[in-house]
Short mmCIF file of C-alpha atoms and ligand atoms in Angstrom, two decimals:
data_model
loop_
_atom_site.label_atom_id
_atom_site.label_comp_id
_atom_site.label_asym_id
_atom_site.label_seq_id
_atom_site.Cartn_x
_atom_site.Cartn_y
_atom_site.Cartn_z
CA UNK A 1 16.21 33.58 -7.43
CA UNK A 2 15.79 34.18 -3.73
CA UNK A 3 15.95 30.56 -2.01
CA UNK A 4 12.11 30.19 -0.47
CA UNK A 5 12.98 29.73 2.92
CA UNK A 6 9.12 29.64 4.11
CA UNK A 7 8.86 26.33 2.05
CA UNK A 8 11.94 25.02 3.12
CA UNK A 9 11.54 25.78 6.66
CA UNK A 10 8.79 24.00 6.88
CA UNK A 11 10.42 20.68 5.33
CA UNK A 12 12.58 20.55 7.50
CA UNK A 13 10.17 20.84 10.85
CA UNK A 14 8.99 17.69 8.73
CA UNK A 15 12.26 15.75 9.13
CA UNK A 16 12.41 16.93 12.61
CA UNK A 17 9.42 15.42 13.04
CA UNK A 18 9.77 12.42 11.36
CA UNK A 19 12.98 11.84 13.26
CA UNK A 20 11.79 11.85 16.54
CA UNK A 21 8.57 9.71 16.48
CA UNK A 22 7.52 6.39 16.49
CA UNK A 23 6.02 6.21 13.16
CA UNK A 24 3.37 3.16 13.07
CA UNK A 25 1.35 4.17 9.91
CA UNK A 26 1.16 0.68 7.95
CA UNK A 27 1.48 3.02 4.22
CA UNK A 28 4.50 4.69 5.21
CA UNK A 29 7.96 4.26 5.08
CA UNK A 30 11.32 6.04 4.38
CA UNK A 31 13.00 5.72 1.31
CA UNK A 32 16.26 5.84 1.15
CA UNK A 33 18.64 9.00 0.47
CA UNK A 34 18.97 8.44 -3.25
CA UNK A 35 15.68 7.43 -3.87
CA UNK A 36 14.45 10.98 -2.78
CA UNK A 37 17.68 12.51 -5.01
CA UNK A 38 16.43 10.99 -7.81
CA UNK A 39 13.02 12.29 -7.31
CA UNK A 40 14.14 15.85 -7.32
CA UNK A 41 15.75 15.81 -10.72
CA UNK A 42 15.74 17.81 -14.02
CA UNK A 43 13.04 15.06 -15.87
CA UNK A 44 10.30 16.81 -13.55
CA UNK A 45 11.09 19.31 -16.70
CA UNK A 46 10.36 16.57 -19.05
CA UNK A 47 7.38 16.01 -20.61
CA UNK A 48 7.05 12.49 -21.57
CA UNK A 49 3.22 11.59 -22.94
CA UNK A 50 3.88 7.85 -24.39
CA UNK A 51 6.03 4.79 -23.75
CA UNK A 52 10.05 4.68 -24.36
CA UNK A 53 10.79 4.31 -27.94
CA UNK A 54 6.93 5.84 -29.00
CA UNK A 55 6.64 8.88 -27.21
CA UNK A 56 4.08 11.92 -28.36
CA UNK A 57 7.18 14.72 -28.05
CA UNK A 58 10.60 15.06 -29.01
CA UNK A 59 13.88 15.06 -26.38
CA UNK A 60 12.24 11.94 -24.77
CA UNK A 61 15.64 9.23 -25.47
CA UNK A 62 17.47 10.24 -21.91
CA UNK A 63 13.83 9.35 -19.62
CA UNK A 64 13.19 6.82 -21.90
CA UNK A 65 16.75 4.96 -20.48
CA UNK A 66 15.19 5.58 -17.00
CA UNK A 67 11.66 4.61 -17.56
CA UNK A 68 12.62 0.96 -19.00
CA UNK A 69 15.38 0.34 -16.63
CA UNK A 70 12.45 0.68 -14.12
CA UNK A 71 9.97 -1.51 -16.07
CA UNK A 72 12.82 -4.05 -16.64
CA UNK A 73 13.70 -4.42 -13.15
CA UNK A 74 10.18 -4.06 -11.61
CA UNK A 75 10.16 -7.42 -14.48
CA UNK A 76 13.27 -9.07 -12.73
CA UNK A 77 11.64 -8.53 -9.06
CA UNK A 78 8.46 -10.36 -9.45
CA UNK A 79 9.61 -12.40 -12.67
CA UNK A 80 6.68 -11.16 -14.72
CA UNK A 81 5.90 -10.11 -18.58
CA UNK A 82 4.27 -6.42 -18.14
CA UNK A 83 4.87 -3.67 -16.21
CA UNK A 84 3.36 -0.38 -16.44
CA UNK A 85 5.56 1.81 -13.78
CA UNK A 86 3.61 5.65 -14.68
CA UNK A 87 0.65 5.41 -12.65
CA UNK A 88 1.01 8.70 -10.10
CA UNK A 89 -0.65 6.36 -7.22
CA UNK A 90 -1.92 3.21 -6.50
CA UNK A 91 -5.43 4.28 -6.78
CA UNK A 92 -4.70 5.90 -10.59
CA UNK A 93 -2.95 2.73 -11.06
CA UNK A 94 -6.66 0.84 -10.16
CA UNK A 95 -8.73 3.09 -12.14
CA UNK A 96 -6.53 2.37 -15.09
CA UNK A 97 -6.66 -1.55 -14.79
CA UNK A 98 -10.74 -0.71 -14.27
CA UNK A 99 -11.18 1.11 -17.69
CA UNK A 100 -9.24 -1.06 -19.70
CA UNK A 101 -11.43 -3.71 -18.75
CA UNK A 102 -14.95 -2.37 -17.91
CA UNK A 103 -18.14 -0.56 -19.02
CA UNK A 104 -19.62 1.91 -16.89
CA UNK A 105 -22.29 -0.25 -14.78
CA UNK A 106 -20.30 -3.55 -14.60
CA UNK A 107 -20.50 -5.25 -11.58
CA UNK A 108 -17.60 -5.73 -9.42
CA UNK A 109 -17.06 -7.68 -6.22
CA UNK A 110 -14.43 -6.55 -3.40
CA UNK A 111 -13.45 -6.41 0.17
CA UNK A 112 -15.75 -4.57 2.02
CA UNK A 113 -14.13 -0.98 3.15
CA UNK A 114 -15.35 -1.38 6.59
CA UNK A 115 -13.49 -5.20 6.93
CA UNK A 116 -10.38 -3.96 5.67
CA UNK A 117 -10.91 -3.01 1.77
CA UNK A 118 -9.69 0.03 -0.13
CA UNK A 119 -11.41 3.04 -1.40
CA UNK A 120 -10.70 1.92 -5.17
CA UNK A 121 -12.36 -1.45 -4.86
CA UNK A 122 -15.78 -0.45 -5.41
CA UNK A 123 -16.23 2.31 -2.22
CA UNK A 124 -19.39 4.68 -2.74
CA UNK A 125 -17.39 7.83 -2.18
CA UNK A 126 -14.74 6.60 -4.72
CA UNK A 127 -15.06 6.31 -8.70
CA UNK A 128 -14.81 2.70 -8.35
CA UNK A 129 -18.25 2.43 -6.53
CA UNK A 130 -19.67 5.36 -8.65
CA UNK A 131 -18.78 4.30 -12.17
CA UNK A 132 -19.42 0.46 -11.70
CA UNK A 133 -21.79 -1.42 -9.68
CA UNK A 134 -20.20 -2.72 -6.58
CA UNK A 135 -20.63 -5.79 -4.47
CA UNK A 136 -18.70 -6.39 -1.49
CA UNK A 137 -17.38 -9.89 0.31
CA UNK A 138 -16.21 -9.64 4.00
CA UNK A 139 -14.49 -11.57 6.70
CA UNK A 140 -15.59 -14.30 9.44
CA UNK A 141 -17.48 -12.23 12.58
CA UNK A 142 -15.41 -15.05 14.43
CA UNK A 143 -11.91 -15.41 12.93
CA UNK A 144 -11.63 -12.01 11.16
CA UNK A 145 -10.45 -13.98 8.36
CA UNK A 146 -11.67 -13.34 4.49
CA UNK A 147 -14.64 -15.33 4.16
CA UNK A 148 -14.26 -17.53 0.91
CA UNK A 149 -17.34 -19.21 1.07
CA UNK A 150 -19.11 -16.01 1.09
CA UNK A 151 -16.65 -14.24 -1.70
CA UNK A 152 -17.60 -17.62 -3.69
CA UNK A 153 -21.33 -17.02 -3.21
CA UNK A 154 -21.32 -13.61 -4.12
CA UNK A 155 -19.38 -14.20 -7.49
CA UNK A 156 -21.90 -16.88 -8.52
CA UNK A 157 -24.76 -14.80 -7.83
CA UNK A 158 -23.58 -11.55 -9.27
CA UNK A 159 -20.87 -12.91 -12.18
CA UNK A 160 -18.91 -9.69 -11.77
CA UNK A 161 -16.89 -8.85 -14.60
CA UNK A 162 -13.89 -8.15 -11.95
CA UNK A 163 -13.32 -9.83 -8.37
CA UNK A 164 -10.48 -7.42 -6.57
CA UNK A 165 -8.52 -9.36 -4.02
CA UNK A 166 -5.73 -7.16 -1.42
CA UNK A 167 -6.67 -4.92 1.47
CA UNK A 168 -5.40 -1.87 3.20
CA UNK A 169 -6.14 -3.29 6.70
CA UNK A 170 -5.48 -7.32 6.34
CA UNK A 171 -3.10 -8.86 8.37
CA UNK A 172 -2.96 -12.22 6.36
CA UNK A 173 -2.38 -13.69 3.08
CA UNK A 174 -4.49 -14.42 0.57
CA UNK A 175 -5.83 -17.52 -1.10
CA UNK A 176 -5.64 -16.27 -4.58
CA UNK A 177 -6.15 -20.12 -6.18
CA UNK A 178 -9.33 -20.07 -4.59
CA UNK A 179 -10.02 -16.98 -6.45
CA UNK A 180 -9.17 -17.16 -9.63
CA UNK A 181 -10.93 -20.78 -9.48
CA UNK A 182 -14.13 -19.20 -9.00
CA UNK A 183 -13.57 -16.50 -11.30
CA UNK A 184 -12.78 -18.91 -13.99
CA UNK A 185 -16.49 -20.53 -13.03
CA UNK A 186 -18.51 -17.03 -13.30
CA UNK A 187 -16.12 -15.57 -16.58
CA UNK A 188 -13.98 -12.62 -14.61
CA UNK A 189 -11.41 -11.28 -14.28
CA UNK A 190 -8.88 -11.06 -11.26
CA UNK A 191 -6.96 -8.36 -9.48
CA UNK A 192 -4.52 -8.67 -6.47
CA UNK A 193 -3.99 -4.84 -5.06
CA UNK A 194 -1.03 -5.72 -3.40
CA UNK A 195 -0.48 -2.11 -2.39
CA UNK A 196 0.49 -3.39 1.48
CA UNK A 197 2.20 -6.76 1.01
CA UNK A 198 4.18 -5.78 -2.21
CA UNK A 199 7.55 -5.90 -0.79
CA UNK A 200 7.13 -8.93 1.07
CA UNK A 201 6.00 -10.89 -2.19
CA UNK A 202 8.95 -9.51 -4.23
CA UNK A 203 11.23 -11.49 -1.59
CA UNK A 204 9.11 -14.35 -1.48
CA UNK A 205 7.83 -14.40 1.97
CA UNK A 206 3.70 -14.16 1.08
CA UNK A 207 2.70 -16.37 -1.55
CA UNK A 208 2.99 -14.47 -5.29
CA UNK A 209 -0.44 -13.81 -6.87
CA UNK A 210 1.22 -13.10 -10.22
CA UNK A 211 0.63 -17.05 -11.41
CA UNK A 212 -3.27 -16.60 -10.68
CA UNK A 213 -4.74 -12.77 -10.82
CA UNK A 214 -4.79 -11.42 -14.10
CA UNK A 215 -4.02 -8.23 -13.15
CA UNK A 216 -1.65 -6.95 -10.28
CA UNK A 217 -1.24 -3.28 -8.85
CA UNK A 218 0.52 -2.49 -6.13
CA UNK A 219 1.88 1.53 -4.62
CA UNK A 220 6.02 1.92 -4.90
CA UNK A 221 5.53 3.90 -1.44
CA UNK A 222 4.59 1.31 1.28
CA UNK A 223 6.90 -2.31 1.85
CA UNK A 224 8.08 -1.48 -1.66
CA UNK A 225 10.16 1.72 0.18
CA UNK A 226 10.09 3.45 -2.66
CA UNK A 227 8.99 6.95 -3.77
CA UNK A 228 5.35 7.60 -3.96
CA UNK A 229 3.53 5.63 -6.71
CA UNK A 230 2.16 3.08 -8.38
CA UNK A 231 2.28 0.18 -10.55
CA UNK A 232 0.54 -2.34 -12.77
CA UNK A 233 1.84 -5.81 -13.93
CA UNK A 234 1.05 -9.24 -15.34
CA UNK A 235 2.79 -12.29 -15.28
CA UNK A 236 1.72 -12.64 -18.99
CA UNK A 237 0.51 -10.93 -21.32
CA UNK A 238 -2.11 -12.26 -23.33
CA UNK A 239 -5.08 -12.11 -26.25
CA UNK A 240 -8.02 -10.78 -23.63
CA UNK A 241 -10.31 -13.97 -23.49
CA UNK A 242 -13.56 -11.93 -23.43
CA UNK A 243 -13.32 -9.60 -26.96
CA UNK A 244 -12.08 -6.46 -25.35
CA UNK A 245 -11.81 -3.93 -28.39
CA UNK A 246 -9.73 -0.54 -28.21
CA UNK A 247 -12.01 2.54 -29.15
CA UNK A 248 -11.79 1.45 -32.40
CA UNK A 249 -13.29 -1.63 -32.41
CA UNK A 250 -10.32 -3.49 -32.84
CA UNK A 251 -9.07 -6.65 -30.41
CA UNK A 252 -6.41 -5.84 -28.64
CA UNK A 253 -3.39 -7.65 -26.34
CA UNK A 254 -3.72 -6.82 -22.38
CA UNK A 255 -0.91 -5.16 -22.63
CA UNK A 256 -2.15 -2.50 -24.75
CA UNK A 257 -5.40 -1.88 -23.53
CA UNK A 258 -3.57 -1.66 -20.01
CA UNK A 259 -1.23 0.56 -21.17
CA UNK A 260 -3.72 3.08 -23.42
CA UNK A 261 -5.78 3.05 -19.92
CA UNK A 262 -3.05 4.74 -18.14
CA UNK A 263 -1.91 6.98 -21.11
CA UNK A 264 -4.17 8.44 -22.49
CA UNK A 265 -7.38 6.72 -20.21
CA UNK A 266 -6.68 8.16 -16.93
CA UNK A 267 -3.38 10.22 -16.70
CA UNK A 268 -1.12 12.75 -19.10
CA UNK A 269 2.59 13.28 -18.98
CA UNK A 270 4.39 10.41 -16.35
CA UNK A 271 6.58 12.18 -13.83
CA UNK A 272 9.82 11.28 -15.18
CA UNK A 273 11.39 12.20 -12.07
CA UNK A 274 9.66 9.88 -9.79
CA UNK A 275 9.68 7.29 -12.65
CA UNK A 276 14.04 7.80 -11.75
CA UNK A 277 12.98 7.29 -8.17
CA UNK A 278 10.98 4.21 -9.01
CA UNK A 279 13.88 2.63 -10.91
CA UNK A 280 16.42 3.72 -8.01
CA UNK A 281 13.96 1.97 -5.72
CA UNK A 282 13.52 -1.67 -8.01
CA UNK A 283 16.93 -1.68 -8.14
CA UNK A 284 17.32 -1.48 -4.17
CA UNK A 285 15.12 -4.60 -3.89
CA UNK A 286 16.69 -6.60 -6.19
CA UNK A 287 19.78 -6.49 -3.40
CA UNK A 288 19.96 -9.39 -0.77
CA UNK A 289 19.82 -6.79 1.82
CA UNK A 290 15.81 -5.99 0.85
CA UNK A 291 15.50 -9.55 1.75
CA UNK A 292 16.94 -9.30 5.01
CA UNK A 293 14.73 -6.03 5.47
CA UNK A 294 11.82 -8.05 4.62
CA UNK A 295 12.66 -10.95 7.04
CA UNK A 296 13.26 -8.01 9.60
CA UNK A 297 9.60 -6.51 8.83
CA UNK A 298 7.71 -9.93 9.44
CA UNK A 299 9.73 -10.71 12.59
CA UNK A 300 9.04 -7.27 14.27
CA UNK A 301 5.32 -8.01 13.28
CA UNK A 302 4.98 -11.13 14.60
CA UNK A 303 7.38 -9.75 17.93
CA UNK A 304 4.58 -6.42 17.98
CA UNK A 305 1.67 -8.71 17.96
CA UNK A 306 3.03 -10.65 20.88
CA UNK A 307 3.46 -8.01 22.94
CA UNK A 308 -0.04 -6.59 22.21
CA UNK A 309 -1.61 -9.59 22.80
CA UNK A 310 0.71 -10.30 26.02
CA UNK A 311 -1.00 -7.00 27.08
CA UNK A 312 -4.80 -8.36 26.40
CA UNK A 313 -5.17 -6.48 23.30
CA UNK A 314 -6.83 -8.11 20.77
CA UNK A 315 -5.65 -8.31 17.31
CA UNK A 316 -8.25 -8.52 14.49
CA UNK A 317 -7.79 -12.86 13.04
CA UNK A 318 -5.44 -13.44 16.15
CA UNK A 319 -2.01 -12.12 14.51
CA UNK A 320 -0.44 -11.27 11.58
CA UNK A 321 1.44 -12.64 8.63
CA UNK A 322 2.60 -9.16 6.64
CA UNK A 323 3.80 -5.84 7.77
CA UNK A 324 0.37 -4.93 9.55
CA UNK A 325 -1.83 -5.51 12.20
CA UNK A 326 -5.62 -4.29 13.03
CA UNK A 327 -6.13 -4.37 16.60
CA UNK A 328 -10.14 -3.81 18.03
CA UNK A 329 -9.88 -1.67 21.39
CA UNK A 330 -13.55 -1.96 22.57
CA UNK A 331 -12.12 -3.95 24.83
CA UNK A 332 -9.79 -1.06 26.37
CA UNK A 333 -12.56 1.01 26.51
CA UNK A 334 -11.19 3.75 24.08
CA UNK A 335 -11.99 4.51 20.65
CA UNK A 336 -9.83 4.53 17.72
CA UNK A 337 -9.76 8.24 17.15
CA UNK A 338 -9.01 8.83 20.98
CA UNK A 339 -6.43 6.39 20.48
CA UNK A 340 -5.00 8.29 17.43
CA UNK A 341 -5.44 11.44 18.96
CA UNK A 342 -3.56 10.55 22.31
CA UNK A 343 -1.10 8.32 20.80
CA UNK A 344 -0.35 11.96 18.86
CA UNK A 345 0.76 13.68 22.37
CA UNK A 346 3.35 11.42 22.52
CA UNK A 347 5.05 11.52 19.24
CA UNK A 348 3.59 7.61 17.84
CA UNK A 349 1.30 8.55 14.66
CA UNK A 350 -0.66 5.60 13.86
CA UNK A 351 -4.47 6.02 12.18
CA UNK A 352 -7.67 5.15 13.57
CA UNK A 353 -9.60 1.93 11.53
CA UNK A 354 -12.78 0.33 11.19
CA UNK A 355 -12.73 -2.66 12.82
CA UNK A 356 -14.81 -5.58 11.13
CA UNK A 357 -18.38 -5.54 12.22
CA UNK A 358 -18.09 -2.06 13.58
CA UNK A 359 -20.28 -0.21 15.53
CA UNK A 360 -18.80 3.48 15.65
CA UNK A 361 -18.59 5.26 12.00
CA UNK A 362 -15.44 5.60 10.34
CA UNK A 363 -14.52 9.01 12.13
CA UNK A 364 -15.09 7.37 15.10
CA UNK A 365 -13.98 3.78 14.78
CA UNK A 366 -13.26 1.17 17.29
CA UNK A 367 -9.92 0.01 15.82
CA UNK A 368 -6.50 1.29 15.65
CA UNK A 369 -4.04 0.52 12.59
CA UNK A 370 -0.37 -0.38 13.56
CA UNK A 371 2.56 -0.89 10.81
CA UNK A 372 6.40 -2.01 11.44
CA UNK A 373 7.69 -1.18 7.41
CA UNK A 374 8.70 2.25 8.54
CA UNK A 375 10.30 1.58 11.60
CA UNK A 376 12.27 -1.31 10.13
CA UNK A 377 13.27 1.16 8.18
CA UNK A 378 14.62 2.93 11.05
CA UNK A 379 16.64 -0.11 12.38
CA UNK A 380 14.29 -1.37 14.88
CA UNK A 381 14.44 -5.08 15.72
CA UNK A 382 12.31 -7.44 17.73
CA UNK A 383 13.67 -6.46 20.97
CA UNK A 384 12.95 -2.81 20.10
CA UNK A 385 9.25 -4.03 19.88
CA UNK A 386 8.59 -4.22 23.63
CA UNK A 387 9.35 -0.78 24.23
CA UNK A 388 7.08 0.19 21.60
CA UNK A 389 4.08 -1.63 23.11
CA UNK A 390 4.57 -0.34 26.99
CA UNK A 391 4.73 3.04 25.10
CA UNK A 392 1.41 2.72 23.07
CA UNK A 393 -0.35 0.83 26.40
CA UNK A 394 0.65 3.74 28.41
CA UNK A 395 -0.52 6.03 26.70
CA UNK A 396 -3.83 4.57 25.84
CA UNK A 397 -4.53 3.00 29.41
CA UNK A 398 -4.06 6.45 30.46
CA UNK A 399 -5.79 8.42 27.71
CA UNK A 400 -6.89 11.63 29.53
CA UNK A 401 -3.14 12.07 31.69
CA UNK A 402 -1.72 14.38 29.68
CA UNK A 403 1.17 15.26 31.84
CA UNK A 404 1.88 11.26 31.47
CA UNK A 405 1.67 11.49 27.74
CA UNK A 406 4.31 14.05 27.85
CA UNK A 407 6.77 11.99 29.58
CA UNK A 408 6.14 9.06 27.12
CA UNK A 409 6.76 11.83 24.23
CA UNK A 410 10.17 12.40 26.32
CA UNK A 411 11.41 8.88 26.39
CA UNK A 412 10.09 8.27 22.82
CA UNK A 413 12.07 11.35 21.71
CA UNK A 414 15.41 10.02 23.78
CA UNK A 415 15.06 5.93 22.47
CA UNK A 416 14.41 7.19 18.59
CA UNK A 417 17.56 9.38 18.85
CA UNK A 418 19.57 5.90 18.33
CA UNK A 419 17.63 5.15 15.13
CA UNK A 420 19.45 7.98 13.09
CA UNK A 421 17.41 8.95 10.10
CA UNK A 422 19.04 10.31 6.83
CA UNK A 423 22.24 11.26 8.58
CA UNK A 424 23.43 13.14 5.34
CA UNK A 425 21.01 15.65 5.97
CA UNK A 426 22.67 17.48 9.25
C1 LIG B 1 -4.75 -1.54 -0.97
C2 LIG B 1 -4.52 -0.14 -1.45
N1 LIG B 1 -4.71 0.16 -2.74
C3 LIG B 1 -4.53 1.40 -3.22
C4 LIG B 1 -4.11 2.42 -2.39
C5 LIG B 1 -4.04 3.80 -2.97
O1 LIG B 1 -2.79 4.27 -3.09
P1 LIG B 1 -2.51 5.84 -3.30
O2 LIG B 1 -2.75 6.49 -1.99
O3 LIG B 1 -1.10 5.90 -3.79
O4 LIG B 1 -3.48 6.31 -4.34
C6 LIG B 1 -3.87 2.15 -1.05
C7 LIG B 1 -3.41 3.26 -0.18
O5 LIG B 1 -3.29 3.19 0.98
C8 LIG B 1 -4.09 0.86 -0.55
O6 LIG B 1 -3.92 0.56 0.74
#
């Protein structure tokens, strides 16, 4: 067959692209080389429906070896009982977690999109807002912190059957005893999306939810570096405390109403091949040197947030303790799709974000997004940081210059030419 050079033309204006930009998007990183050779492998021929050892079609022992050396060390990272590694995405990995343990019309309480929430926890647009009833905490006007007092209040007025903790755009850590406290009081059930943070709890620099949310779900694709995916896991399994019967009436464990959610609830065959990937990944952070990625990711944070706020930007709750930060440029006089659009000119990609308490929609936004996992990734330190910032500042203070934006491109193209990515590649 005639190689499809269109296709493969086009991937590879994609690595030049991703090569020479700054690339500030909090959900993406690089994986490494052999996580994306694992991913395109012969299992994509597989079809899989089932779990290793019970599978629905024949030929399955080989991605059976593959699929429970990822469950068993996704097990060893976070030191947990259950782990469901087929969801496609984080948001199939939600949905599952949300049929195995509601009825259409059940309330559920989450962040609120707008302060920093995800799609899946209970958004109108999104299944989770259309198939249950959904009720929304938020953060302090003032401190841009989550508001407990007002999560607390919420769950005792509406008993939800599900409070979702974890945020897309959240710069700090969560108080999950504080949760699961109340949830015990109203008779829910918890789950920590820990899509963002993932990889920074696996090395045991945020504190672990697994010891208080029932549920956890997280993407392989963001801190985890892994390849796109997600996850869903349990520090222990257990006899559901509220009756939960399979379809035929029978009580089941957690674990296998969690796992008939994702097969045959919400998904068909797993993708074997990015199931390979997943394991390759898992077994990458299970290596001291994830740690000292991790370390690497908070300190470049904390060194970006400095520099921003140095410059008189203002960071949504002051700072950051993960990966992320949400800063609010009303301020600077720009909006947040100006900023993404000018920030664009010279090679930075970063996305425009609702800022708390916002007064432009969400294509407009006042609030831009900013993420160091990817650039870690790239072998950027603190000191790299400061660069960084003057480049983003310049750009923005000088939004309609576009001759100036191309000289920023210029030197962002020159200083991202020592941060060589997948060498192997040519
Ligand atoms: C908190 C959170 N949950 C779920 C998701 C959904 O993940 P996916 O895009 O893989 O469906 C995201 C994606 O950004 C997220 O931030």
């Amino acid at each position: 067959m005639q190689k499809d050079t269109v296709v493969f033309d086009i991937i590879r204006k994609e690595l030049e692209r991703q090569r020479r930009g700054i690339e500030l998007i909090a959900s993406e990183n690089f994986t490494s080389l052999q996580v994306m050779q694992a991913m395109g492998n012969v299992m994509t021929n597989k079809y899989a429906e089932g779990y290793p050892g019970r599978r629905y079609y024949g030929g399955c022992e080989i991605v059976d070896q593959t699929e429970q050396l990822a469950i068993d060390r996704l097990k060893a990272i976070f030191g947990i009982e259950y782990a469901n590694v087929q969801p496609h995405s984080g948001a199939q990995a939600n949905a599952a977690v949300m049929l195995a343990i509601l009825q259409p019309g059940d309330d559920i309480l989450g962040l609120d999109l707008s302060m920093g929430g995800h799609l899946t926890h209970g958004s109108a647009v999104n299944f989770s807002g259309k198939l249950y009833k959904p009720h929304f905490y938020g953060v302090g006007k003032e401190d841009g912190l989550v508001d407990y007092n007002m999560l607390e209040a919420k769950a005792r007025e509406i008993k939800p059957k599900l409070i979702i903790c974890g945020a897309s755009a959240y710069s700090r850590d969560w108080d999950y005893v504080r949760i699961r406290k109340v949830a015990d009081e109203v008779g829910a059930f918890v789950m920590a999306d820990i899509a963002h943070p993932a990889g920074l709890i696996a090395k045991g620099l945020l504190k672990s939810p697994f010891d208080h949310c029932h549920f956890v779900t997280s993407t392989t694709h963001k801190t985890l570096r892994g390849p796109r995916g997600g996850v869903i896991m349990m520090k222990k399994d257990f006899e559901n405390p509220f009756g939960l019967k399979d379809v035929k009436g029978n009580l089941r464990l957690m674990s296998n109403l969690m796992d008939m959610a994702v097969f045959p609830g919400t998904q068909g065959g797993p993708l074997e091949h990015v199931i390979a990937a997943k394991a390759v990944a898992f077994g990458e952070i299970l290596t001291p040197e994830f740690l000292t990625y991790q370390q690497q990711v908070q300190k470049n944070a904390q060194a970006m947030a400095k520099a921003f706020t140095d410059k008189g930007y203002q960071i949504i709750s002051g700072g950051t303790d993960n990966h992320l930060m949400l800063i609010d440029l009303r301020n600077k006089n720009i909006s947040g799709k100006k900023a993404e659009q000018v920030l664009e000119h010279a090679d930075i990609t970063a996305n425009k974000n609702m800022v708390p308490y916002d007064d432009k929609s969400a294509f407009v936004t006042s609030g831009v997004r900013f993420g160091v996992a990817a650039i870690t990734s790239r072998g950027m330190k603190e000191s790299d940081m400061q660069f960084v910032v003057n480049a983003i500042d310049t750009v923005l203070m000088n939004a309609d210059d576009e001759a100036l934006h191309r000289k920023v491109k210029q030197e962002v193209n020159e200083f991202m030419t020592q941060f060589v990515l997948y060498p192997e590649m040519g």
